[in-house]
mmCIF file of C-alpha atoms in Angstrom:
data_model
loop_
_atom_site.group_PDB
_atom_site.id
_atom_site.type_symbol
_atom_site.label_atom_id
_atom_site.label_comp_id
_atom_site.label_asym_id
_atom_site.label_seq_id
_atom_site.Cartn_x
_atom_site.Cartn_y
_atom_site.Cartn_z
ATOM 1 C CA UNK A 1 33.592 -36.379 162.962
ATOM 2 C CA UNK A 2 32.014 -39.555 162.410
ATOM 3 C CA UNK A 3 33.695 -42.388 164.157
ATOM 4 C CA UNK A 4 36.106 -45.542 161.297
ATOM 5 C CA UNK A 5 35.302 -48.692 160.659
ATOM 6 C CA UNK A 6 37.877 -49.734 162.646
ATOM 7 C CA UNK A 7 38.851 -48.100 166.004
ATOM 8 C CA UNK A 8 40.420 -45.007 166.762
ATOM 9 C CA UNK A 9 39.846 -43.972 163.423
ATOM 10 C CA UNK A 10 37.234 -41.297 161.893
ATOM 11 C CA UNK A 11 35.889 -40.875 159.019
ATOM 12 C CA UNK A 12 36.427 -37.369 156.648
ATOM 13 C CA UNK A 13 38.485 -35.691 154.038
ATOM 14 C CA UNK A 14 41.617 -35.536 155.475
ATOM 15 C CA UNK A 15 43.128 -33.180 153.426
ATOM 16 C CA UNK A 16 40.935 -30.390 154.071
ATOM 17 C CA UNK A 17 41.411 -31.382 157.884
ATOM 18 C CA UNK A 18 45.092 -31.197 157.425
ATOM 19 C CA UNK A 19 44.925 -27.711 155.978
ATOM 20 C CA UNK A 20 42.698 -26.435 158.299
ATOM 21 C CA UNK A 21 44.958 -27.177 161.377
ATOM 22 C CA UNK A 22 48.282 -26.149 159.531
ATOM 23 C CA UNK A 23 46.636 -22.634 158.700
ATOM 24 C CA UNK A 24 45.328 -21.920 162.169
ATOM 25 C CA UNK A 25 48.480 -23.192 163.740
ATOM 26 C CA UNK A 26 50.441 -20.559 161.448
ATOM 27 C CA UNK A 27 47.872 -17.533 163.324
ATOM 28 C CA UNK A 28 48.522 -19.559 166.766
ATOM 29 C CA UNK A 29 45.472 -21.575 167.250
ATOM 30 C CA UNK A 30 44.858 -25.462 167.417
ATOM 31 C CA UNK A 31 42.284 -27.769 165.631
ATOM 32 C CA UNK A 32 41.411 -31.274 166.419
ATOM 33 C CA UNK A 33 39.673 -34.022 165.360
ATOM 34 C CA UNK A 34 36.476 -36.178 167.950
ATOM 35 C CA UNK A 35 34.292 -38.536 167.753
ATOM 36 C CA UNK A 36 31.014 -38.136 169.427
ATOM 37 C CA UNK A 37 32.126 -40.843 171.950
ATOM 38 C CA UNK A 38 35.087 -38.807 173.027
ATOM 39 C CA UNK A 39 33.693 -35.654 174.086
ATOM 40 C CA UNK A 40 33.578 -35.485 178.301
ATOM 41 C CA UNK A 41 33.035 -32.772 180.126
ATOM 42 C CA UNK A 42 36.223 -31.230 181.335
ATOM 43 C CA UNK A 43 38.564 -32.869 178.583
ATOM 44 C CA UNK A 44 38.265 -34.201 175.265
ATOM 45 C CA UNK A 45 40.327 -37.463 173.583
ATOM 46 C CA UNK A 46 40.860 -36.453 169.834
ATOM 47 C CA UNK A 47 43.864 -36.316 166.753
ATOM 48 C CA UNK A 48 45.908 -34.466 165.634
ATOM 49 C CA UNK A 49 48.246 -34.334 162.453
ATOM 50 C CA UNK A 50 51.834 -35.049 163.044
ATOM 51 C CA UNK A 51 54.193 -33.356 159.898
ATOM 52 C CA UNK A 52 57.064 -35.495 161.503
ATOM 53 C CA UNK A 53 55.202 -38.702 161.125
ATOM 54 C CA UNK A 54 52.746 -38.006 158.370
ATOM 55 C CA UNK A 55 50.103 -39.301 160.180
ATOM 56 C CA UNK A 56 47.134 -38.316 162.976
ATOM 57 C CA UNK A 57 47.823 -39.274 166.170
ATOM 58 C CA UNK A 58 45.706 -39.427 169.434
ATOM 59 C CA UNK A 59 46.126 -36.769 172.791
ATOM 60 C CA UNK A 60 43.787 -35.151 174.984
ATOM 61 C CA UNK A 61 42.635 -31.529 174.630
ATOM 62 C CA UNK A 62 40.905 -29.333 176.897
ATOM 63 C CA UNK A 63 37.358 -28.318 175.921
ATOM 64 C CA UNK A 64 37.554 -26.298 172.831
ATOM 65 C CA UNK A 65 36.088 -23.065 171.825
ATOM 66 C CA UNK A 66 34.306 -23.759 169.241
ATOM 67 C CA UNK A 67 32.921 -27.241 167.091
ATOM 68 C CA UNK A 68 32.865 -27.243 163.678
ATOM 69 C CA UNK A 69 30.023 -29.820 162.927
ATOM 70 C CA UNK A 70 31.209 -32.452 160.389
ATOM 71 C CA UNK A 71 29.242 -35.826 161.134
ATOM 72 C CA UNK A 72 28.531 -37.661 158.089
ATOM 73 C CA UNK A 73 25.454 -38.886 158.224
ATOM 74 C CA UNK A 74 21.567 -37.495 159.428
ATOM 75 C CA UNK A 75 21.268 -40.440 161.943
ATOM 76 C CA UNK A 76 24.481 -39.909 164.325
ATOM 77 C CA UNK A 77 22.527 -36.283 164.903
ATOM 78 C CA UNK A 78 20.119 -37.863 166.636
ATOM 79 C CA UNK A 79 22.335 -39.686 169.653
ATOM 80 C CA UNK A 80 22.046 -38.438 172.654
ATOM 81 C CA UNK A 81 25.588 -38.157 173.042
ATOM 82 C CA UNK A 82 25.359 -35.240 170.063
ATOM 83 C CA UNK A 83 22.687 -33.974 171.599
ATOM 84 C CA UNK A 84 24.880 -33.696 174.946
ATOM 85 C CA UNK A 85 27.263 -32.026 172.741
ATOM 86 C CA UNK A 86 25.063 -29.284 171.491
ATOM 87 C CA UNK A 87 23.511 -28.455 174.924
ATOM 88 C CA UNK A 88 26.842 -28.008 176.554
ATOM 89 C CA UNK A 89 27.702 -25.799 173.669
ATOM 90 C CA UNK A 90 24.536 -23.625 174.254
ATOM 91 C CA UNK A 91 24.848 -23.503 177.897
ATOM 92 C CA UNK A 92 28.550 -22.604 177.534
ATOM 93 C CA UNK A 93 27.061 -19.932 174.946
ATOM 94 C CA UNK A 94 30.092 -21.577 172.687
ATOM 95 C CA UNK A 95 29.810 -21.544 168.622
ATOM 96 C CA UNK A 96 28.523 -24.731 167.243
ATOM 97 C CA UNK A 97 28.770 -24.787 163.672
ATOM 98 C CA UNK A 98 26.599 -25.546 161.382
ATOM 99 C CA UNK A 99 24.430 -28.259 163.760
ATOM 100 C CA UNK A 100 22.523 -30.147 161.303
ATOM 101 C CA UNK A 101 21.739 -31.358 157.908
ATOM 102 C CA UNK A 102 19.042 -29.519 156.345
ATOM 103 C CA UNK A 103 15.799 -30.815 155.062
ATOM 104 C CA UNK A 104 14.938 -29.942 151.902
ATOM 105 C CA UNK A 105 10.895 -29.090 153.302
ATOM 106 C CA UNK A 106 12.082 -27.747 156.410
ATOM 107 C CA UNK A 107 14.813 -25.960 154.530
ATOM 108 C CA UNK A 108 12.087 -24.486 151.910
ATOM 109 C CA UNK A 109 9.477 -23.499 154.625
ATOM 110 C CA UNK A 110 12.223 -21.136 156.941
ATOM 111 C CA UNK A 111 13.200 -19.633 153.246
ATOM 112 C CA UNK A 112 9.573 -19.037 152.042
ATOM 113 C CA UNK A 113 8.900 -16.552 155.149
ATOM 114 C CA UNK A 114 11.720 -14.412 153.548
ATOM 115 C CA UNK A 115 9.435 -12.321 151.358
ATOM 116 C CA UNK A 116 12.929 -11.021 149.401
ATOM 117 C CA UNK A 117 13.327 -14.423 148.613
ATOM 118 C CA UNK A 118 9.820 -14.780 146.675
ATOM 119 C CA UNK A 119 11.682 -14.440 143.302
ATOM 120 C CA UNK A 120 14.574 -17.224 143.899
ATOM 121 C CA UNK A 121 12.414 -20.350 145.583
ATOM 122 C CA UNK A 122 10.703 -22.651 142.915
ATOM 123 C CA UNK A 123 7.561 -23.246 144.691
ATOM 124 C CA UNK A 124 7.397 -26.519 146.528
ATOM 125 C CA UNK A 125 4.903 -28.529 147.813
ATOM 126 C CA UNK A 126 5.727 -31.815 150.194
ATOM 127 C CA UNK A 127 4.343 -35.031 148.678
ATOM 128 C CA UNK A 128 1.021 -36.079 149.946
ATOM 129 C CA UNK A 129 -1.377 -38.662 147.393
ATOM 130 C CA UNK A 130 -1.329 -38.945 143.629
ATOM 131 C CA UNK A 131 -4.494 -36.603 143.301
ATOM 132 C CA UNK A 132 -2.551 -33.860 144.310
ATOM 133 C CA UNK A 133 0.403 -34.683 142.278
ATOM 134 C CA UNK A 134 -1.988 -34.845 138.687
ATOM 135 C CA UNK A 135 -3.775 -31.762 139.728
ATOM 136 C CA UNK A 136 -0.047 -29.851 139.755
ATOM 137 C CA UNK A 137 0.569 -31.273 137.056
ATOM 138 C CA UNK A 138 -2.237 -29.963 134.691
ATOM 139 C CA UNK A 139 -0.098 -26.278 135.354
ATOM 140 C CA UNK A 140 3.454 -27.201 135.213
ATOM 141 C CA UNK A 141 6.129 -29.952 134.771
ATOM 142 C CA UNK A 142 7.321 -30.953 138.389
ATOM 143 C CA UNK A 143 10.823 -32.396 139.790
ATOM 144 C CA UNK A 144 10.611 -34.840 142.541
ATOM 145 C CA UNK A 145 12.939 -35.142 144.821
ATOM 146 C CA UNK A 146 13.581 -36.881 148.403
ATOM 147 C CA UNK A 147 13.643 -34.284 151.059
ATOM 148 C CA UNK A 148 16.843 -35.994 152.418
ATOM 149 C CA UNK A 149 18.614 -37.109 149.076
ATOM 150 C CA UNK A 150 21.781 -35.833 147.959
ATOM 151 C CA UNK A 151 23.647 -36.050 144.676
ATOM 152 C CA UNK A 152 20.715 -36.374 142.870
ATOM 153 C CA UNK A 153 19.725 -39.591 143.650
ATOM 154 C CA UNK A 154 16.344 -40.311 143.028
ATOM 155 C CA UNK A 155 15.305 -37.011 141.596
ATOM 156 C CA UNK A 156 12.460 -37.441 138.527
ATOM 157 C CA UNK A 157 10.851 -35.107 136.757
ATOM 158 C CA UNK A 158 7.084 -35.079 136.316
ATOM 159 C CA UNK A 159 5.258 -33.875 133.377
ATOM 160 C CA UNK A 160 1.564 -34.239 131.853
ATOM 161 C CA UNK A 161 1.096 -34.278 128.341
ATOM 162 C CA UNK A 162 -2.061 -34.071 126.988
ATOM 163 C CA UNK A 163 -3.520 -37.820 128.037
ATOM 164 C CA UNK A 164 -0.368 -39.453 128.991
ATOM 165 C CA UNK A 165 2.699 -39.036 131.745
ATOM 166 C CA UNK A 166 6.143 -38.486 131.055
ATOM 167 C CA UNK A 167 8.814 -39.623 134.075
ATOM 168 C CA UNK A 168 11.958 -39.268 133.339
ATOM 169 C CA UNK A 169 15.100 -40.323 135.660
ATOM 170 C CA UNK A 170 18.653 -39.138 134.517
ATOM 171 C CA UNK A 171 17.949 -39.051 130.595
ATOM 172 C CA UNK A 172 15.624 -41.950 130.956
ATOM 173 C CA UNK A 173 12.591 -41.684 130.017
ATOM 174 C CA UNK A 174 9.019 -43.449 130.341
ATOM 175 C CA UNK A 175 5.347 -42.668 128.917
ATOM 176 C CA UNK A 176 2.500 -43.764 130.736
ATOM 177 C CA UNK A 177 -1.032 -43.735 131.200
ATOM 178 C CA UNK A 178 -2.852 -42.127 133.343
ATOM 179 C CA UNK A 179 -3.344 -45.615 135.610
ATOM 180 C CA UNK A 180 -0.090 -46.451 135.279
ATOM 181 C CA UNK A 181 0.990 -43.442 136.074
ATOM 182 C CA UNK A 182 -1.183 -43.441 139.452
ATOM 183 C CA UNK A 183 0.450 -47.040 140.279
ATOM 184 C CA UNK A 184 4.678 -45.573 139.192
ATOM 185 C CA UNK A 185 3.080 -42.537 142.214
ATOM 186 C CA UNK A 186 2.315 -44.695 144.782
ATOM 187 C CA UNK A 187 5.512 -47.466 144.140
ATOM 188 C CA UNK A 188 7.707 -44.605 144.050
ATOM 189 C CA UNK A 189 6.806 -41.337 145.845
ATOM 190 C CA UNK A 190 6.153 -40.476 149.630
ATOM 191 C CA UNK A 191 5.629 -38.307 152.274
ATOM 192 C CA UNK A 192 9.930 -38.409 152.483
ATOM 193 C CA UNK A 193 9.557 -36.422 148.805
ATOM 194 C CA UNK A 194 8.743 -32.698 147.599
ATOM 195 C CA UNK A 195 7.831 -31.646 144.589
ATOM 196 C CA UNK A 196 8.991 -28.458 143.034
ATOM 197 C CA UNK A 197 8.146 -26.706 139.989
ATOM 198 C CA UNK A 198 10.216 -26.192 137.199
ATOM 199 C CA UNK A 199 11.479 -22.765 135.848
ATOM 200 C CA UNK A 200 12.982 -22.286 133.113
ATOM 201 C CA UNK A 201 16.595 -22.292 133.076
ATOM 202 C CA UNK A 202 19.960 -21.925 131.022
ATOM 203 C CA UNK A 203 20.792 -24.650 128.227
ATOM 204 C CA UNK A 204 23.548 -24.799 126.060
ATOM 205 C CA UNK A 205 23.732 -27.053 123.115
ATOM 206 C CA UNK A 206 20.550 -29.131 124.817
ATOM 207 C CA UNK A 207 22.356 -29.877 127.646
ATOM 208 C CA UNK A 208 21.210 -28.386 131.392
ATOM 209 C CA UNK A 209 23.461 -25.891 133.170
ATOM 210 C CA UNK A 210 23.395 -25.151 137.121
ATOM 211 C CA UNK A 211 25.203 -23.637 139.144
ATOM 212 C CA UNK A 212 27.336 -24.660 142.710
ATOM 213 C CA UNK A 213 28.276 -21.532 145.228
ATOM 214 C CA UNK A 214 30.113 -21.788 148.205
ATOM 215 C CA UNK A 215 29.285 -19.400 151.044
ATOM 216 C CA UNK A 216 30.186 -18.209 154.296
ATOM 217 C CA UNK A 217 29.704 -15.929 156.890
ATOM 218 C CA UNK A 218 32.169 -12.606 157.485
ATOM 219 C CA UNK A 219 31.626 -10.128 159.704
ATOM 220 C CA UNK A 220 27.907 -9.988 160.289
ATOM 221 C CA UNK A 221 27.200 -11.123 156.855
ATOM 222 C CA UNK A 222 27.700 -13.792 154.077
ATOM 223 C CA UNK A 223 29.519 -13.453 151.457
ATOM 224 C CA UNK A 224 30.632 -15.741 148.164
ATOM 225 C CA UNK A 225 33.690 -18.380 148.295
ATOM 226 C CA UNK A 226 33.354 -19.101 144.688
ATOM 227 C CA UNK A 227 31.033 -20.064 142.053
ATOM 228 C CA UNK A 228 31.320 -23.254 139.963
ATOM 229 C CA UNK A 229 29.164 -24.439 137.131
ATOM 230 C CA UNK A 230 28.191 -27.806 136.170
ATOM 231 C CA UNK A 231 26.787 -28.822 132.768
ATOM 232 C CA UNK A 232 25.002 -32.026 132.636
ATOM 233 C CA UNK A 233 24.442 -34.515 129.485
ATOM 234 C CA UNK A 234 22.774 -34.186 126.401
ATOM 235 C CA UNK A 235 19.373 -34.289 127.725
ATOM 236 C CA UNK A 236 19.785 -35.099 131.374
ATOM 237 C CA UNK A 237 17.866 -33.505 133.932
ATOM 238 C CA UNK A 238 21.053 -33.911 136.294
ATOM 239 C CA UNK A 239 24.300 -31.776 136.437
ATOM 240 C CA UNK A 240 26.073 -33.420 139.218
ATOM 241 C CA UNK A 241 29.582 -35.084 138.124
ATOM 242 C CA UNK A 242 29.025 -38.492 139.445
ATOM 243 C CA UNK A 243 25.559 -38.092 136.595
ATOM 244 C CA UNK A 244 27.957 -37.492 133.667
ATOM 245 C CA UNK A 245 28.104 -33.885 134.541
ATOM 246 C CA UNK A 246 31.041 -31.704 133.621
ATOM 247 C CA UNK A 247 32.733 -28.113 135.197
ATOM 248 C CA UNK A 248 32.462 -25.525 132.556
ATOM 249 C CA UNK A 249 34.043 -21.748 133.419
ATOM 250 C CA UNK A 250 31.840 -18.867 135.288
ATOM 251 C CA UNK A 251 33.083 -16.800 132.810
ATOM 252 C CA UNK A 252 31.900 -18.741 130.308
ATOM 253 C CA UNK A 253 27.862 -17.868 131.081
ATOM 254 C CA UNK A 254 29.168 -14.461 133.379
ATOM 255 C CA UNK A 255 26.837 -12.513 131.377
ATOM 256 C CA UNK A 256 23.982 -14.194 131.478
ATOM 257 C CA UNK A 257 24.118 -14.737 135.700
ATOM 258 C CA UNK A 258 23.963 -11.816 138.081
ATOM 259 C CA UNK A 259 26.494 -11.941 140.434
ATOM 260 C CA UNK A 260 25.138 -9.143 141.821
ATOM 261 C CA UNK A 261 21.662 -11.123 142.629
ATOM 262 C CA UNK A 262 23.605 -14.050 143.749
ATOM 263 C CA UNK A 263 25.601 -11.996 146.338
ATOM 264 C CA UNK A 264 22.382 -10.457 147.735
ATOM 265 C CA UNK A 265 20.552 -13.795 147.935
ATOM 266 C CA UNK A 266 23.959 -16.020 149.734
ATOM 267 C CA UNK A 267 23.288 -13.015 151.956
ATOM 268 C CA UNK A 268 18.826 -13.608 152.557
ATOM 269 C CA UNK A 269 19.630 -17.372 152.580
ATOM 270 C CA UNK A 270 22.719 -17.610 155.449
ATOM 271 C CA UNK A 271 20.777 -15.332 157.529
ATOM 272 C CA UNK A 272 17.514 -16.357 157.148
ATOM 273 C CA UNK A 273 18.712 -20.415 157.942
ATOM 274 C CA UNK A 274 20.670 -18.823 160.429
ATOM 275 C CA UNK A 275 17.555 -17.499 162.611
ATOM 276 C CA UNK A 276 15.785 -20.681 162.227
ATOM 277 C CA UNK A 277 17.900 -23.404 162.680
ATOM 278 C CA UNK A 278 21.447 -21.649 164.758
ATOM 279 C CA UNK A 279 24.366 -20.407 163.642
ATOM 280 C CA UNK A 280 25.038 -21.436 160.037
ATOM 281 C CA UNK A 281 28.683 -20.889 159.106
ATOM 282 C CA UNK A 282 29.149 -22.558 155.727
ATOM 283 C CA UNK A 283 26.915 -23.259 153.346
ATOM 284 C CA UNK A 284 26.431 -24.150 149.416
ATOM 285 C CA UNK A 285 23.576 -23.995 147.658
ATOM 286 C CA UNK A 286 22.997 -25.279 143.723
ATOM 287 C CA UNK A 287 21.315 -22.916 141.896
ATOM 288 C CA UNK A 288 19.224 -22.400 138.183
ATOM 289 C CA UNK A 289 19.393 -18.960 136.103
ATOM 290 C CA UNK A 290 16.434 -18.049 134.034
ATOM 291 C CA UNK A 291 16.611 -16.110 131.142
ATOM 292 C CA UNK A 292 16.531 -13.063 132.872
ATOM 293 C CA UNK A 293 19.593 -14.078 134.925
ATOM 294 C CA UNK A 294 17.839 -14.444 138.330
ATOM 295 C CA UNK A 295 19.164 -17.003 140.433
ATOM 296 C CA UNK A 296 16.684 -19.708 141.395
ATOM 297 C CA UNK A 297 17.573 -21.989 144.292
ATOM 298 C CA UNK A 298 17.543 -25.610 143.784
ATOM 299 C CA UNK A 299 18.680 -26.910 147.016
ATOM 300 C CA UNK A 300 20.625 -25.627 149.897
ATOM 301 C CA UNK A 301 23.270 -27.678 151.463
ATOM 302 C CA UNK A 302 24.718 -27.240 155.625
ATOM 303 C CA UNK A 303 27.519 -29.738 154.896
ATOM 304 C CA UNK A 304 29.077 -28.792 151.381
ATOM 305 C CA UNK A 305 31.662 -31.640 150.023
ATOM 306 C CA UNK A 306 34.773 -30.642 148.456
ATOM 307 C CA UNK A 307 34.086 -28.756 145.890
ATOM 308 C CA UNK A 308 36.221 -30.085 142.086
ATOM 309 C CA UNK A 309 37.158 -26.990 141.428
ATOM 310 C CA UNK A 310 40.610 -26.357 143.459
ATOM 311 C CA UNK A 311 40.663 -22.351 143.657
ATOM 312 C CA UNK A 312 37.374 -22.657 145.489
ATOM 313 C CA UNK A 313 38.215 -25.269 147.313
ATOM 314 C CA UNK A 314 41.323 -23.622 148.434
ATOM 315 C CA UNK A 315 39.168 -20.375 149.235
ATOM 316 C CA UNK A 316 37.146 -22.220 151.446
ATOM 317 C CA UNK A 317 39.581 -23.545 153.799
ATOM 318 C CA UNK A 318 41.020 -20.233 154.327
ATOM 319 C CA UNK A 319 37.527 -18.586 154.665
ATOM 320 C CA UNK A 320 36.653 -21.204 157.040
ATOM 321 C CA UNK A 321 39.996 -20.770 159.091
ATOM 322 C CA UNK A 322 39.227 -16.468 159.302
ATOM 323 C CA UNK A 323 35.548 -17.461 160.398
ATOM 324 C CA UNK A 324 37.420 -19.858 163.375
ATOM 325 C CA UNK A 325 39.510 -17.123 164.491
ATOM 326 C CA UNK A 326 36.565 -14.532 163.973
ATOM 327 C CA UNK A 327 34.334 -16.477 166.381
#
């Protein structure tokens, strides 16, 4: 975990931490909590909950078996002391799971050698000059978005019509020129953006709908936790709740989403990450359906937040604790 404010303190949701350890104590294991600075070779210094006192308190463990990776942020994974971490791990042929963020190029690249894939992966290109970008343009609307961002911060989309620009952020929207739209390129993109193509997706009543899955791996595969769905604003090119989004029911667009498709491609997408970038236990991915109900992945995410919705949430945990005892 990634180390307080103040010390001997860490930061993360608690309350998934505290139901982790209670389930795995009930099957006769033990989970703790480290910081990067309190990993040493033959013991580590970490907390654990205490029912009695309602609160974590600090011991020393031995070594454990496996690490489930939950730093918060893409610059503590490139210490050396996590990059200790990992190599002891490897050496000790231990599980580490789920060892990075991913990029959202880097992420796109390992999934565009999966030919089965083809279907679900808006094509992407990573940012390079303003030519580029108009030239895209004259074929299709675009979405830019950094390659690191999350929670749909600074995501636009792109789109040329006829002699002008349209940029739109959120439901915001702008009209340029041509010039000025060269200029809003080159204040606001760069090589730390992609840009992917819009498809075609499901609307109701003018408003965007996505989809959020949860998935993890079981027995030589991966298989679904749950499936939310998030409807964004009148308008709005975001669904995410912090945008003004809102959770609608699976059941109530079940008919026009395969489940069957999204099963097979959780499956193409946890192995296929998996064989580029180590183990992947968890992941989520946010996901479009077209018309013809084919999933089309947005993003994929190696360190999925809590999701709203509780019965997934609740999944998850005890998916999570299964794949701990598994491995």
């Amino acid at each position: 975990m990634s180390k307080g404010r103040k010390s001997d303190t860490f930061r993360g949701d608690v309350s998934t931490l505290k139901e982790i350890q209670k389930q795995l104590q009930q099957l006769g294991g033990l989970s703790f909590v480290f910081t990067l600075d309190q990993f040493q070779q033959d013991m580590v210094t970490g907390y654990i909950y205490s029912e009695k006192h309602q609160r974590f308190g600090k011991a020393q463990f031995p070594q454990p078996d496996l690490i489930y990776n939950k730093l918060s942020t893409r610059k503590e994974e490139t210490l050396p002391s996590f990059h200790h971490i990992k190599k002891v791990f490897q050496q000790q042929k231990k599980p580490f799971f789920n060892s990075q963020f991913f990029n959202k190029w880097q992420c796109y690249k390992a999934l565009s050698k999966l030919k089965n894939l083809e279907p679900h992966l808006p094509k992407t290109w990573l940012f390079k000059d303003s030519t580029e970008t108009l030239t895209l343009l004259n074929d299709r609307p675009l979405f830019a978005k950094p390659v690191q961002g999350k929670k749909g911060s600074g995501i636009f989309r792109l789109e040329r019509n006829k002699e002008n620009f349209l940029v739109q952020e959120k439901v915001k929207k702008k009209i340029l020129t041509e010039s000025h739209f060269i200029k809003w390129v080159s204040d606001h993109l760069s090589d730390h953006y992609i840009l992917q193509e819009e498809i075609t997706t499901l609307f109701i009543e003018d408003c965007k709908i996505d989809i959020r899955v949860h998935c993890s791996y079981y027995q030589g595969s991966y298989r679904l936790t749950g499936i939310g769905v998030r409807k964004g604003k009148k308008h709005s090119i975001l669904t995410h709740i912090p945008n003004g989004g809102q959770l609608i029911s699976y059941s109530s667009i079940e008919e026009k989403c395969s489940t069957t498709e999204l099963i097979k491609v959780a499956d193409l997408v946890g192995k296929g990450l998996s064989s580029q970038f180590g183990f992947v236990g968890e992941f989520s991915m946010d996901l479009g359906i077209t018309k013809e109900g084919i999933p089309s992945i947005y993003e994929v995410n190696s360190k999925p937040m809590v999701f709203d919705e509780k019965n997934i949430q609740t999944k998850r945990i005890e998916h999570l604790v299964q794949l701990f005892v598994e491995l």
